[in-house]
PDB file of C-alpha atoms in Angstrom:
ATOM      1  CA  UNK O  24      39.975 -44.250  37.617  1.00  0.00           C
ATOM      2  CA  UNK O  25      36.695 -45.785  39.303  1.00  0.00           C
ATOM      3  CA  UNK O  26      36.222 -49.271  39.538  1.00  0.00           C
ATOM      4  CA  UNK O  27      32.582 -50.639  39.680  1.00  0.00           C
ATOM      5  CA  UNK O  28      30.957 -47.338  39.538  1.00  0.00           C
ATOM      6  CA  UNK O  29      26.753 -49.122  39.921  1.00  0.00           C
ATOM      7  CA  UNK O  30      25.387 -47.365  37.569  1.00  0.00           C
ATOM      8  CA  UNK O  31      28.018 -47.971  34.888  1.00  0.00           C
ATOM      9  CA  UNK O  32      28.237 -52.173  36.416  1.00  0.00           C
ATOM     10  CA  UNK O  33      24.672 -52.395  36.080  1.00  0.00           C
ATOM     11  CA  UNK O  34      24.506 -51.550  32.611  1.00  0.00           C
ATOM     12  CA  UNK O  35      27.816 -53.490  31.520  1.00  0.00           C
ATOM     13  CA  UNK O  36      25.471 -56.303  33.186  1.00  0.00           C
ATOM     14  CA  UNK O  37      22.305 -55.941  30.921  1.00  0.00           C
ATOM     15  CA  UNK O  38      24.466 -56.113  28.000  1.00  0.00           C
ATOM     16  CA  UNK O  39      26.433 -59.545  28.823  1.00  0.00           C
ATOM     17  CA  UNK O  40      22.441 -60.530  29.688  1.00  0.00           C
ATOM     18  CA  UNK O  41      21.590 -59.569  26.199  1.00  0.00           C
ATOM     19  CA  UNK O  42      24.502 -61.341  25.172  1.00  0.00           C
ATOM     20  CA  UNK O  43      23.224 -64.405  26.182  1.00  0.00           C
ATOM     21  CA  UNK O  44      19.796 -64.624  25.493  1.00  0.00           C
ATOM     22  CA  UNK O  45      20.723 -64.082  22.126  1.00  0.00           C
ATOM     23  CA  UNK O  46      24.010 -66.858  22.099  1.00  0.00           C
ATOM     24  CA  UNK O  47      21.987 -69.712  23.312  1.00  0.00           C
ATOM     25  CA  UNK O  48      18.688 -68.726  20.861  1.00  0.00           C
ATOM     26  CA  UNK O  49      21.153 -68.243  17.929  1.00  0.00           C
ATOM     27  CA  UNK O  50      19.488 -64.883  17.544  1.00  0.00           C
ATOM     28  CA  UNK O  51      22.942 -63.835  14.941  1.00  0.00           C
ATOM     29  CA  UNK O  52      21.138 -59.844  15.074  1.00  0.00           C
ATOM     30  CA  UNK O  53      21.288 -59.621  18.224  1.00  0.00           C
ATOM     31  CA  UNK O  54      24.753 -61.217  19.256  1.00  0.00           C
ATOM     32  CA  UNK O  55      26.075 -58.923  15.151  1.00  0.00           C
ATOM     33  CA  UNK O  56      24.688 -56.075  17.063  1.00  0.00           C
ATOM     34  CA  UNK O  57      26.719 -56.786  20.774  1.00  0.00           C
ATOM     35  CA  UNK O  58      29.871 -56.829  18.797  1.00  0.00           C
ATOM     36  CA  UNK O  59      31.758 -53.459  17.433  1.00  0.00           C
ATOM     37  CA  UNK O  60      31.306 -53.338  14.000  1.00  0.00           C
ATOM     38  CA  UNK O  61      35.484 -52.792  13.600  1.00  0.00           C
ATOM     39  CA  UNK O  62      37.648 -53.925  11.351  1.00  0.00           C
ATOM     40  CA  UNK O  63      39.467 -53.740  14.960  1.00  0.00           C
ATOM     41  CA  UNK O  64      37.437 -56.941  17.132  1.00  0.00           C
ATOM     42  CA  UNK O  65      38.230 -59.655  17.295  1.00  0.00           C
ATOM     43  CA  UNK O  66      36.706 -63.365  18.830  1.00  0.00           C
ATOM     44  CA  UNK O  67      39.169 -65.681  19.322  1.00  0.00           C
ATOM     45  CA  UNK O  68      36.542 -69.035  19.227  1.00  0.00           C
ATOM     46  CA  UNK O  69      36.836 -72.831  20.244  1.00  0.00           C
ATOM     47  CA  UNK O  70      38.344 -73.759  16.818  1.00  0.00           C
ATOM     48  CA  UNK O  71      38.151 -70.723  15.101  1.00  0.00           C
ATOM     49  CA  UNK O  72      40.437 -67.009  15.856  1.00  0.00           C
ATOM     50  CA  UNK O  73      38.180 -63.910  13.492  1.00  0.00           C
ATOM     51  CA  UNK O  74      40.055 -60.268  13.054  1.00  0.00           C
ATOM     52  CA  UNK O  75      37.601 -57.749  12.156  1.00  0.00           C
ATOM     53  CA  UNK O  76      33.601 -57.965  12.725  1.00  0.00           C
ATOM     54  CA  UNK O  77      32.653 -59.222   9.454  1.00  0.00           C
ATOM     55  CA  UNK O  78      35.124 -62.201   9.767  1.00  0.00           C
ATOM     56  CA  UNK O  79      33.251 -62.635  13.004  1.00  0.00           C
ATOM     57  CA  UNK O  80      29.456 -61.665  11.111  1.00  0.00           C
ATOM     58  CA  UNK O  81      30.762 -64.516   8.573  1.00  0.00           C
ATOM     59  CA  UNK O  82      30.797 -66.950  11.357  1.00  0.00           C
ATOM     60  CA  UNK O  83      27.217 -65.971  13.578  1.00  0.00           C
ATOM     61  CA  UNK O  84      25.440 -66.328   9.935  1.00  0.00           C
ATOM     62  CA  UNK O  85      27.075 -69.999   9.589  1.00  0.00           C
ATOM     63  CA  UNK O  86      27.155 -71.627  12.903  1.00  0.00           C
ATOM     64  CA  UNK O  87      24.692 -74.059  13.477  1.00  0.00           C
ATOM     65  CA  UNK O  88      21.735 -72.994  15.986  1.00  0.00           C
ATOM     66  CA  UNK O  89      22.295 -76.953  17.865  1.00  0.00           C
ATOM     67  CA  UNK O  90      23.993 -77.114  21.839  1.00  0.00           C
ATOM     68  CA  UNK O  91      24.332 -73.797  22.111  1.00  0.00           C
ATOM     69  CA  UNK O  92      22.117 -74.216  25.985  1.00  0.00           C
ATOM     70  CA  UNK O  93      24.714 -73.241  28.167  1.00  0.00           C
ATOM     71  CA  UNK O  94      24.240 -73.085  32.100  1.00  0.00           C
ATOM     72  CA  UNK O  95      26.785 -69.578  33.809  1.00  0.00           C
ATOM     73  CA  UNK O  96      29.431 -70.892  37.263  1.00  0.00           C
ATOM     74  CA  UNK O  97      31.437 -67.559  38.537  1.00  0.00           C
ATOM     75  CA  UNK O  98      30.541 -64.640  36.431  1.00  0.00           C
ATOM     76  CA  UNK O  99      32.042 -61.261  36.970  1.00  0.00           C
ATOM     77  CA  UNK O 100      31.559 -58.178  35.619  1.00  0.00           C
ATOM     78  CA  UNK O 101      34.462 -55.232  36.408  1.00  0.00           C
ATOM     79  CA  UNK O 102      34.159 -51.580  35.019  1.00  0.00           C
ATOM     80  CA  UNK O 103      36.879 -49.758  35.202  1.00  0.00           C
ATOM     81  CA  UNK O 104      35.946 -45.853  34.619  1.00  0.00           C
ATOM     82  CA  UNK O 105      32.641 -45.486  32.522  1.00  0.00           C
ATOM     83  CA  UNK O 106      33.218 -46.975  29.030  1.00  0.00           C
ATOM     84  CA  UNK O 107      35.989 -49.867  29.458  1.00  0.00           C
ATOM     85  CA  UNK O 108      35.052 -52.964  30.949  1.00  0.00           C
ATOM     86  CA  UNK O 109      35.483 -56.747  31.326  1.00  0.00           C
ATOM     87  CA  UNK O 110      32.880 -60.244  31.612  1.00  0.00           C
ATOM     88  CA  UNK O 111      34.560 -63.349  32.625  1.00  0.00           C
ATOM     89  CA  UNK O 112      32.798 -66.776  32.891  1.00  0.00           C
ATOM     90  CA  UNK O 113      32.536 -70.196  33.958  1.00  0.00           C
ATOM     91  CA  UNK O 114      29.800 -72.331  31.450  1.00  0.00           C
ATOM     92  CA  UNK O 115      28.678 -75.727  31.271  1.00  0.00           C
ATOM     93  CA  UNK O 116      26.366 -77.991  28.065  1.00  0.00           C
ATOM     94  CA  UNK O 117      24.426 -80.849  29.307  1.00  0.00           C
ATOM     95  CA  UNK O 118      25.670 -82.098  25.840  1.00  0.00           C
ATOM     96  CA  UNK O 119      30.083 -81.785  27.328  1.00  0.00           C
ATOM     97  CA  UNK O 120      30.456 -83.932  30.355  1.00  0.00           C
ATOM     98  CA  UNK O 121      33.865 -83.412  31.440  1.00  0.00           C
ATOM     99  CA  UNK O 122      34.581 -80.453  30.196  1.00  0.00           C
ATOM    100  CA  UNK O 123      34.522 -76.673  31.321  1.00  0.00           C
ATOM    101  CA  UNK O 124      34.135 -73.456  28.742  1.00  0.00           C
ATOM    102  CA  UNK O 125      35.898 -70.060  29.974  1.00  0.00           C
ATOM    103  CA  UNK O 126      34.710 -67.019  27.930  1.00  0.00           C
ATOM    104  CA  UNK O 127      36.095 -63.562  28.686  1.00  0.00           C
ATOM    105  CA  UNK O 128      34.984 -60.258  26.680  1.00  0.00           C
ATOM    106  CA  UNK O 129      36.560 -57.042  26.151  1.00  0.00           C
ATOM    107  CA  UNK O 130      33.645 -54.292  26.001  1.00  0.00           C
ATOM    108  CA  UNK O 131      34.139 -51.225  25.612  1.00  0.00           C
ATOM    109  CA  UNK O 132      30.886 -47.858  25.698  1.00  0.00           C
ATOM    110  CA  UNK O 133      30.220 -46.981  22.153  1.00  0.00           C
ATOM    111  CA  UNK O 134      27.312 -43.848  21.033  1.00  0.00           C
ATOM    112  CA  UNK O 135      25.510 -46.859  20.049  1.00  0.00           C
ATOM    113  CA  UNK O 136      26.457 -48.664  23.693  1.00  0.00           C
ATOM    114  CA  UNK O 137      28.177 -51.171  25.557  1.00  0.00           C
ATOM    115  CA  UNK O 138      29.879 -53.611  22.383  1.00  0.00           C
ATOM    116  CA  UNK O 139      32.498 -56.336  22.478  1.00  0.00           C
ATOM    117  CA  UNK O 140      35.635 -55.443  21.328  1.00  0.00           C
ATOM    118  CA  UNK O 141      37.716 -58.668  22.198  1.00  0.00           C
ATOM    119  CA  UNK O 142      36.558 -61.871  22.682  1.00  0.00           C
ATOM    120  CA  UNK O 143      38.316 -65.775  23.433  1.00  0.00           C
ATOM    121  CA  UNK O 144      36.021 -68.566  24.670  1.00  0.00           C
ATOM    122  CA  UNK O 145      37.865 -72.098  24.709  1.00  0.00           C
ATOM    123  CA  UNK O 146      36.769 -74.838  26.466  1.00  0.00           C
ATOM    124  CA  UNK O 147      38.773 -77.443  29.228  1.00  0.00           C
ATOM    125  CA  UNK O 148      38.658 -80.883  30.893  1.00  0.00           C
ATOM    126  CA  UNK O 149      36.317 -79.705  33.691  1.00  0.00           C
ATOM    127  CA  UNK O 150      39.097 -80.368  37.336  1.00  0.00           C
ATOM    128  CA  UNK O 151      36.814 -80.395  39.266  1.00  0.00           C
ATOM    129  CA  UNK O 152      34.911 -83.284  37.737  1.00  0.00           C
ATOM    130  CA  UNK O 153      35.104 -86.745  39.407  1.00  0.00           C
ATOM    131  CA  UNK O 154      37.196 -89.575  37.688  1.00  0.00           C
TER     132      UNK O 154
END
């Protein structure tokens, strides 16, 4: 299996960038479009466990659009072959000092393009914060 075929990695990096833009601008339609519309799609969030596309879609529709801006760090996108990849990043928000968020996504290529099939978001105390 080839890892990080340049053109495939560039495609997934672009999909991840679209996701990030949609997230911080609360573009719910774009976010919904970037998740695989299937009952097997899972998103573990900071305070919710969402099983299936319908639960993810309902969560997005009801989420507050306030305080979504964030800065990414140490983003790593890796592709495996032509149809599978992962994206991992750390993030910080001004409204959460002393905390660091972690996000991981599993992506697959579908006939409609790259889609998230599993995601995990969590926030922890920043291990690099000065006490």
